Amino acid sequence: MLGLRQLCLFTLRRYQARTLCSDLLLSQINGCTHEDEVFSLIGRNKARLSGKHVGIALNMLWQLQKKKPILLRTSDYVRNRSQFLALCILAENKVEHMEDEMIVDTLYSILRLDVENHASLAKVLVTEAWKRLERQVLLSLPALSKFALCLYKQHRHFSPIIGQVAHIVDMKLDSIQDIRILSVLMISISEVITESFRDRLLHKAEQLLEEKDEVHFNYARRILQFLQNVKLRYHPLLEKCNRIFLENASHLDIHSINHIFGLYEQLGFDSAEFRLIAKQLLSETIDDYYDPETFTKLFSSLGPMAGSKVRERLLVTAGHMAEEFSSHQILMILKTMQKMKCRSSHLLKKMASVLHKHLESYHVLQLVKLTQYLVALHCQDLELFAKLKMLLLGYLKSSVIPADTAAIIHILAMLPPFQVEEMIINKAAAVVPQCRLHHLNWIATALVKWNHHGQLHWQNSSELCAKLLQKLNDCGFQRLQKANNLNVLLEELPYVNGEWWLEEVLNEESLAVCQRLIDQITWTNILPLSFFLIKSDHRCPALFDRISSVTVENIDKIPPSEIYFILFLFSGLNYDPPDNEEFFKSCIQHLTSNLSHLEAYHLVLLGHVLAVAGYFPPALITTIFNVSFLSKLDAQLKVLPDTVKQRVHSSLMKLNRAVCLECPEFHIPWFHEPYCQRMFHNSTSRINPQRQHIHRMLTEILGGSHYSRISVLTPYYYEIDFECVLDVNKKPLSYMAQNIPLDGGGGIHLRRNIKDEGRKALPPGAQRIALEFLDSKAFSKDYSRHLKGEPAVKKRHLEMLGYRVVQIPHFEWNSMVLSTEGEQLEYLRQQLYGIQ
């Protein structure tokens, strides 16, 4: 017994000594301040290392790297050390004895040290973690989120193990109270979730963001990444995340700003406030970005909103760095140059010359984008285009993916003219039955262009082209007729609108399908449906009425920023739904209660679109026409894209005009005279032959050229085609007698003061007549030939300015009824004198 007791005491003392030694080694590893210290400890204690030691050592190597700036990290140096390989082998041998969280930490550390995804240790760690999940040994939520992130970084987006993680998240979602953990899990499982699960995640994210006073911008950035992954523009979360970025502005750097801008672009979201802050931050540190990677991010983030001096500096620096850019960085620079509408031929030449050595490294869709940017920038390097054509043709011959084939054919049609090979047409014909609507459009537009420019030279080419176009039509109709899901259809339809070849062919069928699926219209899809209907330019009462009723029923669920496009649909196409008053009242109440949440330029656009419909909410009008608001608007306009900037400027002018004419009780002054003068002097529109022809007829009807004027600018800068004055007996009054000069060259006439001219120059009972020729743009494209909102407002305003307005629709003037000049003269006479 005494011997047994001594043996036990010896064993215990030895175990305690080993534990003490182990703890000491653990403390030493945790106390290392350089990677070499870690490796030195590992080398001296290799035989005594446990699984915990190995895991802590690998984690410490990553923590030491993490402390360094990105550009100073030495992951290559760490991975190439022999002791690192020894650590990995030891970890692989001891993985079964590691604790659950140690497995996850080790996997995370080696991936952050850029160990290959297919490395033996990475595979073993993932397999072991998977086994434990299958045995329902559930990881803690922090460990589960870290493991899910590792799988995401390994591009296992559709792996069964990700599905298993998603199942666990589904079961434990209600217990997740940490937005950091939730945001990581959301992006990791985004590819394998159902629509209902997606909505639960969104609701949970909203809840956690509202409950927490301060949220790190990285968590918000992950939520944006999730929205991008699931291809959903969910405004409530977008706006919450944007607010978090604004509150964390001092912590943003070039990398996060660039990433956020990229996500906003993909999600179709914009924030002038974020642009302003980003512009200020980047402009202050512009001299700190001297390496190609960070400069490329600076160029793409700051370039489109930079002032002229900063813009020039960026362009010059890009030219100096051209030789250092990687193939991806060149692509980003060219994309940004297109956004900037860059006219720097020197920089474009430099980028084109450098591109020659990078062409082979691009995959097919990058080549397509590259070609698109070069064409848009008017690159003149024919040798470069010739190389691009050969590469694209090579990809086309081997392509088996319909989307890639259609994209290549579409971009080939943008290249300088070349003789189109029969192979291209045959390849197109082979994929047409598998193409989506916008792919059909790409192929069709290319065919029409090549045929128009005579680039199809082989025998029977015209016949082959005609057959393929007919096949495209048939496939488009079949695809529409088979459609049974409105949301899926709305994903394709925007690509078919605008100036596409298939627009007229498929537009009516598309509208018919939307009407067939009318019961599927909900508050979640009225925005894309409104987009489609606005672009189609068709008044479709059934769809409009449904959108109106759904909007009224769900007004509190619709983000205020989306209301603009719904209102634009009705006011732009001049349509009054059955519940017109209730519809506009609901929208206005929703907007006015959320004025503080809308950006300045959004309010201007909303004010204008409501004015077109004849609504002037006092809260909105007084907010807009305020000195501090207009100052804020000026600041925002400096960072917005040119197209948005022009639309906002124009909308503010039109709103100012409408308020002055229709709501004098607001006492808003007319302050757009200088702007209108600039716009007029920059305009290229002048008198066309048709106007001259009508003016000659008016001269004949009225008895002389001095009885009418052509192209007259009214107060508030409306331009009218023709103006004349009839006295109380409907006799024309001469402008010579009124001392109003006539421009024999057909120039623009400006009436400076409507009050003076109206009261002093015109005899009692005389009437000023504005005669307007309305082309097809003034009417919706459906058979109703209904006047659209803007021409209707112009008529209303001209009448307020004292005119009797005579509108000549193009479909009447160009009809068979008025096929002779005599019939046209009689028609004009009847319109002018009001003869029925």
JSON list of N, CA, C and O in Angstrom, two decimals, residues 773-802:
[
{"chain": "A", "resi": 773, "resn": "PHE", "atom": "N", "xyz": [-47.53, 72.29, -82.29]},
{"chain": "A", "resi": 773, "resn": "PHE", "atom": "CA", "xyz": [-47.53, 71.01, -83.01]},
{"chain": "A", "resi": 773, "resn": "PHE", "atom": "C", "xyz": [-47.00, 69.95, -82.05]},
{"chain": "A", "resi": 773, "resn": "PHE", "atom": "O", "xyz": [-45.91, 70.08, -81.49]},
{"chain": "A", "resi": 774, "resn": "LEU", "atom": "N", "xyz": [-47.78, 68.90, -81.81]},
{"chain": "A", "resi": 774, "resn": "LEU", "atom": "CA", "xyz": [-47.42, 67.85, -80.85]},
{"chain": "A", "resi": 774, "resn": "LEU", "atom": "C", "xyz": [-46.97, 66.59, -81.58]},
{"chain": "A", "resi": 774, "resn": "LEU", "atom": "O", "xyz": [-47.74, 65.97, -82.31]},
{"chain": "A", "resi": 775, "resn": "ASP", "atom": "N", "xyz": [-45.70, 66.24, -81.38]},
{"chain": "A", "resi": 775, "resn": "ASP", "atom": "CA", "xyz": [-45.18, 65.03, -82.01]},
{"chain": "A", "resi": 775, "resn": "ASP", "atom": "C", "xyz": [-45.52, 63.79, -81.16]},
{"chain": "A", "resi": 775, "resn": "ASP", "atom": "O", "xyz": [-46.22, 63.89, -80.14]},
{"chain": "A", "resi": 776, "resn": "SER", "atom": "N", "xyz": [-45.00, 62.64, -81.53]},
{"chain": "A", "resi": 776, "resn": "SER", "atom": "CA", "xyz": [-45.38, 61.39, -80.87]},
{"chain": "A", "resi": 776, "resn": "SER", "atom": "C", "xyz": [-44.97, 61.35, -79.40]},
{"chain": "A", "resi": 776, "resn": "SER", "atom": "O", "xyz": [-45.59, 60.65, -78.60]},
{"chain": "A", "resi": 777, "resn": "LYS", "atom": "N", "xyz": [-43.93, 62.12, -79.02]},
{"chain": "A", "resi": 777, "resn": "LYS", "atom": "CA", "xyz": [-43.46, 62.11, -77.63]},
{"chain": "A", "resi": 777, "resn": "LYS", "atom": "C", "xyz": [-44.48, 62.72, -76.68]},
{"chain": "A", "resi": 777, "resn": "LYS", "atom": "O", "xyz": [-44.41, 62.49, -75.47]},
{"chain": "A", "resi": 778, "resn": "ALA", "atom": "N", "xyz": [-45.42, 63.49, -77.20]},
{"chain": "A", "resi": 778, "resn": "ALA", "atom": "CA", "xyz": [-46.42, 64.13, -76.34]},
{"chain": "A", "resi": 778, "resn": "ALA", "atom": "C", "xyz": [-47.55, 63.19, -75.94]},
{"chain": "A", "resi": 778, "resn": "ALA", "atom": "O", "xyz": [-48.37, 63.53, -75.09]},
{"chain": "A", "resi": 779, "resn": "PHE", "atom": "N", "xyz": [-47.60, 62.01, -76.56]},
{"chain": "A", "resi": 779, "resn": "PHE", "atom": "CA", "xyz": [-48.72, 61.09, -76.33]},
{"chain": "A", "resi": 779, "resn": "PHE", "atom": "C", "xyz": [-48.20, 59.73, -75.86]},
{"chain": "A", "resi": 779, "resn": "PHE", "atom": "O", "xyz": [-47.09, 59.32, -76.20]},
{"chain": "A", "resi": 780, "resn": "SER", "atom": "N", "xyz": [-49.03, 59.03, -75.10]},
{"chain": "A", "resi": 780, "resn": "SER", "atom": "CA", "xyz": [-48.69, 57.65, -74.74]},
{"chain": "A", "resi": 780, "resn": "SER", "atom": "C", "xyz": [-48.72, 56.80, -76.00]},
{"chain": "A", "resi": 780, "resn": "SER", "atom": "O", "xyz": [-49.39, 57.14, -76.98]},
{"chain": "A", "resi": 781, "resn": "LYS", "atom": "N", "xyz": [-48.01, 55.67, -75.96]},
{"chain": "A", "resi": 781, "resn": "LYS", "atom": "CA", "xyz": [-47.85, 54.87, -77.18]},
{"chain": "A", "resi": 781, "resn": "LYS", "atom": "C", "xyz": [-49.00, 53.91, -77.44]},
{"chain": "A", "resi": 781, "resn": "LYS", "atom": "O", "xyz": [-49.00, 53.22, -78.44]},
{"chain": "A", "resi": 782, "resn": "ASP", "atom": "N", "xyz": [-49.96, 53.86, -76.52]},
{"chain": "A", "resi": 782, "resn": "ASP", "atom": "CA", "xyz": [-51.09, 52.97, -76.75]},
{"chain": "A", "resi": 782, "resn": "ASP", "atom": "C", "xyz": [-52.05, 53.62, -77.74]},
{"chain": "A", "resi": 782, "resn": "ASP", "atom": "O", "xyz": [-51.86, 54.75, -78.18]},
{"chain": "A", "resi": 783, "resn": "TYR", "atom": "N", "xyz": [-53.10, 52.91, -78.06]},
{"chain": "A", "resi": 783, "resn": "TYR", "atom": "CA", "xyz": [-54.03, 53.38, -79.08]},
{"chain": "A", "resi": 783, "resn": "TYR", "atom": "C", "xyz": [-54.93, 54.52, -78.60]},
{"chain": "A", "resi": 783, "resn": "TYR", "atom": "O", "xyz": [-55.65, 55.12, -79.38]},
{"chain": "A", "resi": 784, "resn": "SER", "atom": "N", "xyz": [-54.88, 54.83, -77.31]},
{"chain": "A", "resi": 784, "resn": "SER", "atom": "CA", "xyz": [-55.74, 55.89, -76.80]},
{"chain": "A", "resi": 784, "resn": "SER", "atom": "C", "xyz": [-55.27, 57.27, -77.24]},
{"chain": "A", "resi": 784, "resn": "SER", "atom": "O", "xyz": [-56.05, 58.22, -77.25]},
{"chain": "A", "resi": 785, "resn": "ARG", "atom": "N", "xyz": [-54.01, 57.40, -77.62]},
{"chain": "A", "resi": 785, "resn": "ARG", "atom": "CA", "xyz": [-53.43, 58.68, -78.03]},
{"chain": "A", "resi": 785, "resn": "ARG", "atom": "C", "xyz": [-53.72, 59.76, -77.00]},
{"chain": "A", "resi": 785, "resn": "ARG", "atom": "O", "xyz": [-54.14, 60.88, -77.31]},
{"chain": "A", "resi": 786, "resn": "HIS", "atom": "N", "xyz": [-53.49, 59.40, -75.75]},
{"chain": "A", "resi": 786, "resn": "HIS", "atom": "CA", "xyz": [-53.79, 60.29, -74.64]},
{"chain": "A", "resi": 786, "resn": "HIS", "atom": "C", "xyz": [-52.61, 61.23, -74.40]},
{"chain": "A", "resi": 786, "resn": "HIS", "atom": "O", "xyz": [-51.45, 60.82, -74.42]},
{"chain": "A", "resi": 787, "resn": "LEU", "atom": "N", "xyz": [-52.91, 62.50, -74.16]},
{"chain": "A", "resi": 787, "resn": "LEU", "atom": "CA", "xyz": [-51.87, 63.50, -73.91]},
{"chain": "A", "resi": 787, "resn": "LEU", "atom": "C", "xyz": [-51.18, 63.21, -72.59]},
{"chain": "A", "resi": 787, "resn": "LEU", "atom": "O", "xyz": [-51.83, 62.99, -71.56]},
{"chain": "A", "resi": 788, "resn": "LYS", "atom": "N", "xyz": [-49.84, 63.24, -72.59]},
{"chain": "A", "resi": 788, "resn": "LYS", "atom": "CA", "xyz": [-49.08, 62.95, -71.37]},
{"chain": "A", "resi": 788, "resn": "LYS", "atom": "C", "xyz": [-49.04, 64.17, -70.45]},
{"chain": "A", "resi": 788, "resn": "LYS", "atom": "O", "xyz": [-49.53, 65.25, -70.78]},
{"chain": "A", "resi": 789, "resn": "GLY", "atom": "N", "xyz": [-48.48, 63.96, -69.27]},
{"chain": "A", "resi": 789, "resn": "GLY", "atom": "CA", "xyz": [-48.54, 64.97, -68.22]},
{"chain": "A", "resi": 789, "resn": "GLY", "atom": "C", "xyz": [-47.88, 66.29, -68.56]},
{"chain": "A", "resi": 789, "resn": "GLY", "atom": "O", "xyz": [-48.48, 67.37, -68.36]},
{"chain": "A", "resi": 790, "resn": "GLU", "atom": "N", "xyz": [-46.66, 66.27, -69.06]},
{"chain": "A", "resi": 790, "resn": "GLU", "atom": "CA", "xyz": [-45.93, 67.52, -69.32]},
{"chain": "A", "resi": 790, "resn": "GLU", "atom": "C", "xyz": [-46.62, 68.40, -70.37]},
{"chain": "A", "resi": 790, "resn": "GLU", "atom": "O", "xyz": [-46.79, 69.60, -70.14]},
{"chain": "A", "resi": 791, "resn": "PRO", "atom": "N", "xyz": [-47.04, 67.86, -71.52]},
{"chain": "A", "resi": 791, "resn": "PRO", "atom": "CA", "xyz": [-47.77, 68.71, -72.49]},
{"chain": "A", "resi": 791, "resn": "PRO", "atom": "C", "xyz": [-49.08, 69.24, -71.92]},
{"chain": "A", "resi": 791, "resn": "PRO", "atom": "O", "xyz": [-49.49, 70.36, -72.25]},
{"chain": "A", "resi": 792, "resn": "ALA", "atom": "N", "xyz": [-49.74, 68.44, -71.07]},
{"chain": "A", "resi": 792, "resn": "ALA", "atom": "CA", "xyz": [-50.99, 68.90, -70.45]},
{"chain": "A", "resi": 792, "resn": "ALA", "atom": "C", "xyz": [-50.73, 70.06, -69.50]},
{"chain": "A", "resi": 792, "resn": "ALA", "atom": "O", "xyz": [-51.50, 71.03, -69.46]},
{"chain": "A", "resi": 793, "resn": "VAL", "atom": "N", "xyz": [-49.63, 69.99, -68.74]},
{"chain": "A", "resi": 793, "resn": "VAL", "atom": "CA", "xyz": [-49.27, 71.08, -67.83]},
{"chain": "A", "resi": 793, "resn": "VAL", "atom": "C", "xyz": [-48.93, 72.33, -68.63]},
{"chain": "A", "resi": 793, "resn": "VAL", "atom": "O", "xyz": [-49.31, 73.45, -68.25]},
{"chain": "A", "resi": 794, "resn": "LYS", "atom": "N", "xyz": [-48.21, 72.17, -69.72]},
{"chain": "A", "resi": 794, "resn": "LYS", "atom": "CA", "xyz": [-47.84, 73.32, -70.55]},
{"chain": "A", "resi": 794, "resn": "LYS", "atom": "C", "xyz": [-49.10, 74.03, -71.04]},
{"chain": "A", "resi": 794, "resn": "LYS", "atom": "O", "xyz": [-49.17, 75.27, -71.01]},
{"chain": "A", "resi": 795, "resn": "LYS", "atom": "N", "xyz": [-50.08, 73.28, -71.48]},
{"chain": "A", "resi": 795, "resn": "LYS", "atom": "CA", "xyz": [-51.34, 73.87, -71.94]},
{"chain": "A", "resi": 795, "resn": "LYS", "atom": "C", "xyz": [-52.01, 74.64, -70.80]},
{"chain": "A", "resi": 795, "resn": "LYS", "atom": "O", "xyz": [-52.47, 75.78, -70.98]},
{"chain": "A", "resi": 796, "resn": "ARG", "atom": "N", "xyz": [-52.02, 74.03, -69.63]},
{"chain": "A", "resi": 796, "resn": "ARG", "atom": "CA", "xyz": [-52.64, 74.66, -68.46]},
{"chain": "A", "resi": 796, "resn": "ARG", "atom": "C", "xyz": [-51.94, 75.97, -68.12]},
{"chain": "A", "resi": 796, "resn": "ARG", "atom": "O", "xyz": [-52.59, 76.99, -67.84]},
{"chain": "A", "resi": 797, "resn": "HIS", "atom": "N", "xyz": [-50.62, 75.96, -68.17]},
{"chain": "A", "resi": 797, "resn": "HIS", "atom": "CA", "xyz": [-49.86, 77.15, -67.81]},
{"chain": "A", "resi": 797, "resn": "HIS", "atom": "C", "xyz": [-49.96, 78.24, -68.86]},
{"chain": "A", "resi": 797, "resn": "HIS", "atom": "O", "xyz": [-50.01, 79.43, -68.52]},
{"chain": "A", "resi": 798, "resn": "LEU", "atom": "N", "xyz": [-49.95, 77.86, -70.13]},
{"chain": "A", "resi": 798, "resn": "LEU", "atom": "CA", "xyz": [-50.10, 78.87, -71.18]},
{"chain": "A", "resi": 798, "resn": "LEU", "atom": "C", "xyz": [-51.45, 79.57, -71.08]},
{"chain": "A", "resi": 798, "resn": "LEU", "atom": "O", "xyz": [-51.56, 80.78, -71.32]},
{"chain": "A", "resi": 799, "resn": "GLU", "atom": "N", "xyz": [-52.47, 78.83, -70.72]},
{"chain": "A", "resi": 799, "resn": "GLU", "atom": "CA", "xyz": [-53.79, 79.44, -70.53]},
{"chain": "A", "resi": 799, "resn": "GLU", "atom": "C", "xyz": [-53.76, 80.43, -69.37]},
{"chain": "A", "resi": 799, "resn": "GLU", "atom": "O", "xyz": [-54.40, 81.49, -69.41]},
{"chain": "A", "resi": 800, "resn": "MET", "atom": "N", "xyz": [-53.01, 80.09, -68.31]},
{"chain": "A", "resi": 800, "resn": "MET", "atom": "CA", "xyz": [-52.85, 81.03, -67.18]},
{"chain": "A", "resi": 800, "resn": "MET", "atom": "C", "xyz": [-52.10, 82.28, -67.60]},
{"chain": "A", "resi": 800, "resn": "MET", "atom": "O", "xyz": [-52.29, 83.35, -67.02]},
{"chain": "A", "resi": 801, "resn": "LEU", "atom": "N", "xyz": [-51.23, 82.14, -68.60]},
{"chain": "A", "resi": 801, "resn": "LEU", "atom": "CA", "xyz": [-50.47, 83.28, -69.11]},
{"chain": "A", "resi": 801, "resn": "LEU", "atom": "C", "xyz": [-51.27, 84.11, -70.12]},
{"chain": "A", "resi": 801, "resn": "LEU", "atom": "O", "xyz": [-50.74, 85.06, -70.69]},
{"chain": "A", "resi": 802, "resn": "GLY", "atom": "N", "xyz": [-52.53, 83.72, -70.36]},
{"chain": "A", "resi": 802, "resn": "GLY", "atom": "CA", "xyz": [-53.40, 84.51, -71.22]},
{"chain": "A", "resi": 802, "resn": "GLY", "atom": "C", "xyz": [-53.57, 84.00, -72.63]},
{"chain": "A", "resi": 802, "resn": "GLY", "atom": "O", "xyz": [-54.14, 84.70, -73.48]}
]
